[in-house]
Amino acid sequence: MKINGVNHSNIHPYKSTQEQAQLNQGVSRRDQLEISPEAKQLLQKSHITAERQEKIDEIKAKVDAGQYKVDPQKTAEKFYDFWKNR
C-alpha cells in the first residue's frame, strides 16, 4: 500500500504567489497625496492672517523701541474672563 502525504499532487503552494509577484514587477506603483479643496483653502493666506501679522509687527516694533507697556489690570481681566468663559 502506498500512502501519499498531504501535498501528494504536484501542486506547489507558492506557485500562485510567485506568478503574482512576476505580474506585479511590470507595474510600478507610486504613492500619491491628494489635498482636498478645503485644505488648500486653509493653506492660503487670508486677510485675517495679514491683519494679524501687521499687528504682530507693530507690537514687535514697540517692544524693540521700549515703548510697549503692559497694563496688568487689563491682563488680569482678560485672564479672568477667559477662565470664567465670558
mmCIF file of N, CA, C and O in Angstrom:
data_model
loop_
_atom_site.group_PDB
_atom_site.id
_atom_site.type_symbol
_atom_site.label_atom_id
_atom_site.label_comp_id
_atom_site.label_asym_id
_atom_site.label_seq_id
_atom_site.Cartn_x
_atom_site.Cartn_y
_atom_site.Cartn_z
ATOM 1 N N MET A 1 0.841 -1.154 0.000
ATOM 2 C CA MET A 1 0.000 0.000 0.000
ATOM 3 C C MET A 1 0.898 1.233 0.000
ATOM 4 O O MET A 1 1.860 1.326 0.748
ATOM 5 N N LYS A 2 0.521 2.217 -0.804
ATOM 6 C CA LYS A 2 1.302 3.438 -0.917
ATOM 7 C C LYS A 2 0.509 4.583 -0.278
ATOM 8 O O LYS A 2 -0.627 4.835 -0.625
ATOM 9 N N ILE A 3 1.136 5.288 0.659
ATOM 10 C CA ILE A 3 0.480 6.411 1.331
ATOM 11 C C ILE A 3 1.175 7.690 0.876
ATOM 12 O O ILE A 3 2.384 7.842 1.015
ATOM 13 N N ASN A 4 0.353 8.598 0.348
ATOM 14 C CA ASN A 4 0.887 9.880 -0.099
ATOM 15 C C ASN A 4 0.653 10.929 0.990
ATOM 16 O O ASN A 4 -0.335 10.885 1.706
ATOM 17 N N GLY A 5 1.535 11.885 1.062
ATOM 18 C CA GLY A 5 1.417 12.939 2.051
ATOM 19 C C GLY A 5 0.299 13.923 1.690
ATOM 20 O O GLY A 5 -0.449 13.734 0.728
ATOM 21 N N VAL A 6 0.194 14.974 2.471
ATOM 22 C CA VAL A 6 -0.842 15.987 2.275
ATOM 23 C C VAL A 6 -0.732 16.606 0.896
ATOM 24 O O VAL A 6 -1.716 16.838 0.212
ATOM 25 N N ASN A 7 0.467 16.862 0.473
ATOM 26 C CA ASN A 7 0.703 17.508 -0.812
ATOM 27 C C ASN A 7 1.083 16.449 -1.834
ATOM 28 O O ASN A 7 2.115 16.511 -2.456
ATOM 29 N N HIS A 8 0.195 15.473 -2.024
ATOM 30 C CA HIS A 8 0.518 14.341 -2.868
ATOM 31 C C HIS A 8 0.480 14.671 -4.345
ATOM 32 O O HIS A 8 1.147 14.054 -5.142
ATOM 33 N N SER A 9 -0.298 15.661 -4.761
ATOM 34 C CA SER A 9 -0.292 16.041 -6.167
ATOM 35 C C SER A 9 0.859 17.003 -6.405
ATOM 36 O O SER A 9 1.492 17.491 -5.487
ATOM 37 N N ASN A 10 1.108 17.296 -7.606
ATOM 38 C CA ASN A 10 2.237 18.160 -7.947
ATOM 39 C C ASN A 10 1.853 19.650 -7.863
ATOM 40 O O ASN A 10 2.192 20.431 -8.727
ATOM 41 N N ILE A 11 1.174 20.021 -6.823
ATOM 42 C CA ILE A 11 0.784 21.411 -6.623
ATOM 43 C C ILE A 11 1.815 22.070 -5.724
ATOM 44 O O ILE A 11 2.093 21.600 -4.630
ATOM 45 N N HIS A 12 2.360 23.126 -6.224
ATOM 46 C CA HIS A 12 3.344 23.877 -5.446
ATOM 47 C C HIS A 12 2.594 24.996 -4.727
ATOM 48 O O HIS A 12 1.987 25.859 -5.364
ATOM 49 N N PRO A 13 2.610 25.067 -3.392
ATOM 50 C CA PRO A 13 1.801 26.053 -2.668
ATOM 51 C C PRO A 13 2.226 27.492 -2.914
ATOM 52 O O PRO A 13 1.443 28.412 -2.747
ATOM 53 N N TYR A 14 3.450 27.730 -3.320
ATOM 54 C CA TYR A 14 3.930 29.097 -3.521
ATOM 55 C C TYR A 14 3.903 29.520 -4.988
ATOM 56 O O TYR A 14 4.303 30.611 -5.325
ATOM 57 N N LYS A 15 3.432 28.636 -5.852
ATOM 58 C CA LYS A 15 3.455 28.931 -7.278
ATOM 59 C C LYS A 15 2.571 30.140 -7.602
ATOM 60 O O LYS A 15 2.982 31.021 -8.342
ATOM 61 N N SER A 16 1.375 30.194 -7.035
ATOM 62 C CA SER A 16 0.491 31.319 -7.335
ATOM 63 C C SER A 16 1.080 32.630 -6.818
ATOM 64 O O SER A 16 0.940 33.683 -7.440
ATOM 65 N N THR A 17 1.760 32.601 -5.691
ATOM 66 C CA THR A 17 2.397 33.790 -5.139
ATOM 67 C C THR A 17 3.522 34.254 -6.065
ATOM 68 O O THR A 17 3.684 35.450 -6.306
ATOM 69 N N GLN A 18 4.289 33.311 -6.593
ATOM 70 C CA GLN A 18 5.382 33.665 -7.496
ATOM 71 C C GLN A 18 4.843 34.264 -8.788
ATOM 72 O O GLN A 18 5.388 35.241 -9.301
ATOM 73 N N GLU A 19 3.769 33.692 -9.303
ATOM 74 C CA GLU A 19 3.189 34.232 -10.530
ATOM 75 C C GLU A 19 2.665 35.648 -10.297
ATOM 76 O O GLU A 19 2.836 36.530 -11.141
ATOM 77 N N GLN A 20 2.038 35.884 -9.158
ATOM 78 C CA GLN A 20 1.516 37.208 -8.840
ATOM 79 C C GLN A 20 2.659 38.215 -8.704
ATOM 80 O O GLN A 20 2.554 39.347 -9.157
ATOM 81 N N ALA A 21 3.766 37.806 -8.104
ATOM 82 C CA ALA A 21 4.919 38.684 -7.943
ATOM 83 C C ALA A 21 5.498 39.052 -9.306
ATOM 84 O O ALA A 21 5.900 40.192 -9.531
ATOM 85 N N GLN A 22 5.528 38.101 -10.231
ATOM 86 C CA GLN A 22 6.037 38.379 -11.567
ATOM 87 C C GLN A 22 5.129 39.369 -12.300
ATOM 88 O O GLN A 22 5.605 40.247 -13.015
ATOM 89 N N LEU A 23 3.831 39.250 -12.123
ATOM 90 C CA LEU A 23 2.907 40.186 -12.753
ATOM 91 C C LEU A 23 3.071 41.589 -12.183
ATOM 92 O O LEU A 23 2.992 42.580 -12.904
ATOM 93 N N ASN A 24 3.304 41.687 -10.886
ATOM 94 C CA ASN A 24 3.443 42.987 -10.233
ATOM 95 C C ASN A 24 4.763 43.677 -10.545
ATOM 96 O O ASN A 24 4.889 44.873 -10.364
ATOM 97 N N GLN A 25 5.765 42.924 -10.984
ATOM 98 C CA GLN A 25 7.055 43.536 -11.291
ATOM 99 C C GLN A 25 6.937 44.488 -12.471
ATOM 100 O O GLN A 25 7.608 45.505 -12.517
ATOM 101 N N GLY A 26 6.078 44.199 -13.417
ATOM 102 C CA GLY A 26 5.891 45.056 -14.579
ATOM 103 C C GLY A 26 5.170 46.344 -14.237
ATOM 104 O O GLY A 26 5.345 47.357 -14.887
ATOM 105 N N VAL A 27 4.366 46.335 -13.195
ATOM 106 C CA VAL A 27 3.586 47.506 -12.809
ATOM 107 C C VAL A 27 4.271 48.184 -11.632
ATOM 108 O O VAL A 27 4.444 47.587 -10.586
ATOM 109 N N SER A 28 4.684 49.426 -11.816
ATOM 110 C CA SER A 28 5.301 50.141 -10.705
ATOM 111 C C SER A 28 4.247 51.025 -10.060
ATOM 112 O O SER A 28 3.496 51.724 -10.725
ATOM 113 N N ARG A 29 4.200 50.992 -8.756
ATOM 114 C CA ARG A 29 3.237 51.791 -8.016
ATOM 115 C C ARG A 29 3.950 52.967 -7.386
ATOM 116 O O ARG A 29 5.102 52.871 -6.989
ATOM 117 N N ARG A 30 3.214 54.076 -7.296
ATOM 118 C CA ARG A 30 3.759 55.266 -6.662
ATOM 119 C C ARG A 30 2.788 55.733 -5.597
ATOM 120 O O ARG A 30 1.580 55.622 -5.761
ATOM 121 N N ASP A 31 3.339 56.277 -4.539
ATOM 122 C CA ASP A 31 2.492 56.868 -3.509
ATOM 123 C C ASP A 31 1.938 58.175 -4.041
ATOM 124 O O ASP A 31 2.600 58.900 -4.774
ATOM 125 N N GLN A 32 0.698 58.455 -3.669
ATOM 126 C CA GLN A 32 0.077 59.691 -4.109
ATOM 127 C C GLN A 32 -0.512 60.416 -2.903
ATOM 128 O O GLN A 32 -0.927 59.788 -1.943
ATOM 129 N N LEU A 33 -0.536 61.701 -3.008
ATOM 130 C CA LEU A 33 -1.117 62.538 -1.974
ATOM 131 C C LEU A 33 -2.123 63.458 -2.638
ATOM 132 O O LEU A 33 -1.804 64.138 -3.605
ATOM 133 N N GLU A 34 -3.342 63.436 -2.125
ATOM 134 C CA GLU A 34 -4.371 64.321 -2.648
ATOM 135 C C GLU A 34 -4.800 65.270 -1.538
ATOM 136 O O GLU A 34 -5.122 64.843 -0.439
ATOM 137 N N ILE A 35 -4.782 66.557 -1.846
ATOM 138 C CA ILE A 35 -5.174 67.568 -0.878
ATOM 139 C C ILE A 35 -6.546 68.088 -1.285
ATOM 140 O O ILE A 35 -6.744 68.504 -2.425
ATOM 141 N N SER A 36 -7.467 68.064 -0.362
ATOM 142 C CA SER A 36 -8.831 68.497 -0.646
ATOM 143 C C SER A 36 -8.870 70.000 -0.903
ATOM 144 O O SER A 36 -7.995 70.744 -0.448
ATOM 145 N N PRO A 37 -9.885 70.451 -1.617
ATOM 146 C CA PRO A 37 -10.019 71.903 -1.848
ATOM 147 C C PRO A 37 -10.140 72.693 -0.545
ATOM 148 O O PRO A 37 -9.634 73.809 -0.453
ATOM 149 N N GLU A 38 -10.790 72.096 0.451
ATOM 150 C CA GLU A 38 -10.923 72.775 1.738
ATOM 151 C C GLU A 38 -9.555 72.970 2.390
ATOM 152 O O GLU A 38 -9.256 74.026 2.951
ATOM 153 N N ALA A 39 -8.709 71.941 2.311
ATOM 154 C CA ALA A 39 -7.367 72.045 2.886
ATOM 155 C C ALA A 39 -6.534 73.073 2.134
ATOM 156 O O ALA A 39 -5.771 73.828 2.733
ATOM 157 N N LYS A 40 -6.685 73.108 0.806
ATOM 158 C CA LYS A 40 -5.952 74.097 0.019
ATOM 159 C C LYS A 40 -6.371 75.514 0.409
ATOM 160 O O LYS A 40 -5.542 76.415 0.478
ATOM 161 N N GLN A 41 -7.662 75.683 0.661
ATOM 162 C CA GLN A 41 -8.151 76.990 1.065
ATOM 163 C C GLN A 41 -7.568 77.395 2.411
ATOM 164 O O GLN A 41 -7.216 78.551 2.626
ATOM 165 N N LEU A 42 -7.447 76.422 3.329
ATOM 166 C CA LEU A 42 -6.875 76.725 4.630
ATOM 167 C C LEU A 42 -5.400 77.086 4.540
ATOM 168 O O LEU A 42 -4.880 77.838 5.359
ATOM 169 N N LEU A 43 -4.711 76.522 3.553
ATOM 170 C CA LEU A 43 -3.290 76.799 3.393
ATOM 171 C C LEU A 43 -3.023 78.205 2.857
ATOM 172 O O LEU A 43 -1.950 78.764 3.078
ATOM 173 N N GLN A 44 -3.995 78.743 2.142
ATOM 174 C CA GLN A 44 -3.804 80.071 1.572
ATOM 175 C C GLN A 44 -3.865 81.119 2.675
ATOM 176 O O GLN A 44 -4.578 80.977 3.650
ATOM 177 N N LYS A 45 -3.101 82.178 2.491
ATOM 178 C CA LYS A 45 -3.140 83.259 3.475
ATOM 179 C C LYS A 45 -4.432 84.039 3.304
ATOM 180 O O LYS A 45 -4.818 84.399 2.205
ATOM 181 N N SER A 46 -5.084 84.272 4.389
ATOM 182 C CA SER A 46 -6.314 85.048 4.339
ATOM 183 C C SER A 46 -6.048 86.465 4.804
ATOM 184 O O SER A 46 -4.967 86.789 5.290
ATOM 185 N N HIS A 47 -7.050 87.328 4.693
ATOM 186 C CA HIS A 47 -6.886 88.711 5.134
ATOM 187 C C HIS A 47 -6.719 88.786 6.646
ATOM 188 O O HIS A 47 -6.064 89.677 7.162
ATOM 189 N N ILE A 48 -7.279 87.808 7.353
ATOM 190 C CA ILE A 48 -7.121 87.773 8.810
ATOM 191 C C ILE A 48 -5.653 87.543 9.165
ATOM 192 O O ILE A 48 -5.113 88.179 10.058
ATOM 193 N N THR A 49 -5.015 86.642 8.438
ATOM 194 C CA THR A 49 -3.603 86.358 8.688
ATOM 195 C C THR A 49 -2.761 87.602 8.425
ATOM 196 O O THR A 49 -1.846 87.901 9.188
ATOM 197 N N ALA A 50 -3.073 88.323 7.370
ATOM 198 C CA ALA A 50 -2.315 89.535 7.043
ATOM 199 C C ALA A 50 -2.509 90.598 8.121
ATOM 200 O O ALA A 50 -1.544 91.249 8.547
ATOM 201 N N GLU A 51 -3.755 90.754 8.570
ATOM 202 C CA GLU A 51 -4.019 91.736 9.625
ATOM 203 C C GLU A 51 -3.310 91.350 10.915
ATOM 204 O O GLU A 51 -2.761 92.208 11.614
ATOM 205 N N ARG A 52 -3.321 90.073 11.209
ATOM 206 C CA ARG A 52 -2.662 89.597 12.431
ATOM 207 C C ARG A 52 -1.161 89.837 12.358
ATOM 208 O O ARG A 52 -0.532 90.257 13.332
ATOM 209 N N GLN A 53 -0.570 89.570 11.181
ATOM 210 C CA GLN A 53 0.867 89.768 11.017
ATOM 211 C C GLN A 53 1.227 91.240 11.171
ATOM 212 O O GLN A 53 2.252 91.573 11.761
ATOM 213 N N GLU A 54 0.376 92.130 10.666
ATOM 214 C CA GLU A 54 0.625 93.568 10.821
ATOM 215 C C GLU A 54 0.626 93.952 12.299
ATOM 216 O O GLU A 54 1.485 94.716 12.746
ATOM 217 N N LYS A 55 -0.334 93.416 13.041
ATOM 218 C CA LYS A 55 -0.418 93.729 14.474
ATOM 219 C C LYS A 55 0.811 93.189 15.213
ATOM 220 O O LYS A 55 1.373 93.857 16.085
ATOM 221 N N ILE A 56 1.241 91.994 14.850
ATOM 222 C CA ILE A 56 2.427 91.392 15.475
ATOM 223 C C ILE A 56 3.660 92.249 15.185
ATOM 224 O O ILE A 56 4.470 92.510 16.085
ATOM 225 N N ASP A 57 3.796 92.671 13.930
ATOM 226 C CA ASP A 57 4.947 93.507 13.565
ATOM 227 C C ASP A 57 4.933 94.827 14.329
ATOM 228 O O ASP A 57 5.981 95.315 14.764
ATOM 229 N N GLU A 58 3.738 95.385 14.508
ATOM 230 C CA GLU A 58 3.613 96.648 15.241
ATOM 231 C C GLU A 58 4.030 96.473 16.705
ATOM 232 O O GLU A 58 4.779 97.293 17.253
ATOM 233 N N ILE A 59 3.586 95.378 17.318
ATOM 234 C CA ILE A 59 3.941 95.110 18.717
ATOM 235 C C ILE A 59 5.442 94.847 18.853
ATOM 236 O O ILE A 59 6.088 95.338 19.779
ATOM 237 N N LYS A 60 6.011 94.107 17.898
ATOM 238 C CA LYS A 60 7.454 93.849 17.924
ATOM 239 C C LYS A 60 8.246 95.147 17.858
ATOM 240 O O LYS A 60 9.241 95.316 18.568
ATOM 241 N N ALA A 61 7.795 96.049 16.987
ATOM 242 C CA ALA A 61 8.494 97.334 16.850
ATOM 243 C C ALA A 61 8.425 98.116 18.159
ATOM 244 O O ALA A 61 9.417 98.728 18.577
ATOM 245 N N LYS A 62 7.254 98.104 18.814
ATOM 246 C CA LYS A 62 7.114 98.813 20.091
ATOM 247 C C LYS A 62 7.992 98.191 21.171
ATOM 248 O O LYS A 62 8.599 98.897 21.972
ATOM 249 N N VAL A 63 8.061 96.856 21.201
ATOM 250 C CA VAL A 63 8.892 96.176 22.199
ATOM 251 C C VAL A 63 10.354 96.518 21.973
ATOM 252 O O VAL A 63 11.088 96.820 22.919
ATOM 253 N N ASP A 64 10.787 96.461 20.711
ATOM 254 C CA ASP A 64 12.184 96.783 20.395
ATOM 255 C C ASP A 64 12.531 98.227 20.761
ATOM 256 O O ASP A 64 13.649 98.525 21.190
ATOM 257 N N ALA A 65 11.564 99.146 20.603
ATOM 258 C CA ALA A 65 11.799 100.552 20.907
ATOM 259 C C ALA A 65 11.618 100.863 22.389
ATOM 260 O O ALA A 65 11.909 101.974 22.830
ATOM 261 N N GLY A 66 11.123 99.887 23.142
ATOM 262 C CA GLY A 66 10.908 100.102 24.570
ATOM 263 C C GLY A 66 9.640 100.878 24.872
ATOM 264 O O GLY A 66 9.482 101.416 25.970
ATOM 265 N N GLN A 67 8.735 100.958 23.925
ATOM 266 C CA GLN A 67 7.508 101.720 24.088
ATOM 267 C C GLN A 67 6.302 100.851 24.458
ATOM 268 O O GLN A 67 5.233 101.391 24.721
ATOM 269 N N TYR A 68 6.470 99.553 24.451
ATOM 270 C CA TYR A 68 5.335 98.658 24.726
ATOM 271 C C TYR A 68 5.172 98.494 26.228
ATOM 272 O O TYR A 68 6.069 98.039 26.921
ATOM 273 N N LYS A 69 4.018 98.887 26.719
ATOM 274 C CA LYS A 69 3.728 98.778 28.144
ATOM 275 C C LYS A 69 2.537 97.842 28.337
ATOM 276 O O LYS A 69 1.533 97.951 27.637
ATOM 277 N N VAL A 70 2.651 96.962 29.289
ATOM 278 C CA VAL A 70 1.591 96.017 29.597
ATOM 279 C C VAL A 70 0.784 96.549 30.767
ATOM 280 O O VAL A 70 1.345 96.908 31.805
ATOM 281 N N ASP A 71 -0.531 96.584 30.593
ATOM 282 C CA ASP A 71 -1.427 97.024 31.662
ATOM 283 C C ASP A 71 -1.806 95.791 32.485
ATOM 284 O O ASP A 71 -2.560 94.939 32.009
ATOM 285 N N PRO A 72 -1.289 95.661 33.708
ATOM 286 C CA PRO A 72 -1.566 94.453 34.494
ATOM 287 C C PRO A 72 -3.039 94.271 34.829
ATOM 288 O O PRO A 72 -3.533 93.146 34.874
ATOM 289 N N GLN A 73 -3.756 95.371 35.035
ATOM 290 C CA GLN A 73 -5.187 95.271 35.344
ATOM 291 C C GLN A 73 -5.954 94.685 34.154
ATOM 292 O O GLN A 73 -6.787 93.796 34.308
ATOM 293 N N LYS A 74 -5.645 95.168 32.971
ATOM 294 C CA LYS A 74 -6.316 94.681 31.762
ATOM 295 C C LYS A 74 -5.968 93.211 31.507
ATOM 296 O O LYS A 74 -6.832 92.412 31.126
ATOM 297 N N THR A 75 -4.721 92.837 31.729
ATOM 298 C CA THR A 75 -4.287 91.458 31.557
ATOM 299 C C THR A 75 -5.023 90.535 32.523
ATOM 300 O O THR A 75 -5.511 89.465 32.135
ATOM 301 N N ALA A 76 -5.138 90.960 33.773
ATOM 302 C CA ALA A 76 -5.842 90.156 34.772
ATOM 303 C C ALA A 76 -7.315 89.994 34.400
ATOM 304 O O ALA A 76 -7.891 88.907 34.542
ATOM 305 N N GLU A 77 -7.936 91.047 33.903
ATOM 306 C CA GLU A 77 -9.337 90.967 33.497
ATOM 307 C C GLU A 77 -9.517 89.979 32.338
ATOM 308 O O GLU A 77 -10.478 89.211 32.312
ATOM 309 N N LYS A 78 -8.600 90.002 31.383
ATOM 310 C CA LYS A 78 -8.672 89.078 30.245
ATOM 311 C C LYS A 78 -8.530 87.634 30.714
ATOM 312 O O LYS A 78 -9.264 86.745 30.257
ATOM 313 N N PHE A 79 -7.598 87.383 31.634
ATOM 314 C CA PHE A 79 -7.450 86.029 32.173
ATOM 315 C C PHE A 79 -8.724 85.598 32.898
ATOM 316 O O PHE A 79 -9.197 84.476 32.726
ATOM 317 N N TYR A 80 -9.256 86.494 33.695
ATOM 318 C CA TYR A 80 -10.463 86.182 34.461
ATOM 319 C C TYR A 80 -11.628 85.873 33.520
ATOM 320 O O TYR A 80 -12.343 84.885 33.702
ATOM 321 N N ASP A 81 -11.821 86.692 32.508
ATOM 322 C CA ASP A 81 -12.899 86.455 31.541
ATOM 323 C C ASP A 81 -12.704 85.120 30.818
ATOM 324 O O ASP A 81 -13.671 84.399 30.562
ATOM 325 N N PHE A 82 -11.472 84.814 30.488
ATOM 326 C CA PHE A 82 -11.187 83.544 29.795
ATOM 327 C C PHE A 82 -11.564 82.351 30.673
ATOM 328 O O PHE A 82 -12.230 81.430 30.226
ATOM 329 N N TRP A 83 -11.130 82.362 31.906
ATOM 330 C CA TRP A 83 -11.382 81.223 32.793
ATOM 331 C C TRP A 83 -12.833 81.134 33.247
ATOM 332 O O TRP A 83 -13.304 80.064 33.603
ATOM 333 N N LYS A 84 -13.558 82.228 33.197
ATOM 334 C CA LYS A 84 -14.976 82.210 33.552
ATOM 335 C C LYS A 84 -15.856 82.048 32.314
ATOM 336 O O LYS A 84 -17.074 82.128 32.390
ATOM 337 N N ASN A 85 -15.232 81.847 31.153
ATOM 338 C CA ASN A 85 -15.927 81.637 29.865
ATOM 339 C C ASN A 85 -16.894 82.778 29.531
ATOM 340 O O ASN A 85 -18.031 82.563 29.173
ATOM 341 N N ARG A 86 -16.427 83.962 29.647
ATOM 342 C CA ARG A 86 -17.256 85.125 29.313
ATOM 343 C C ARG A 86 -17.087 85.492 27.875
ATOM 344 O O ARG A 86 -16.181 85.399 27.224
#
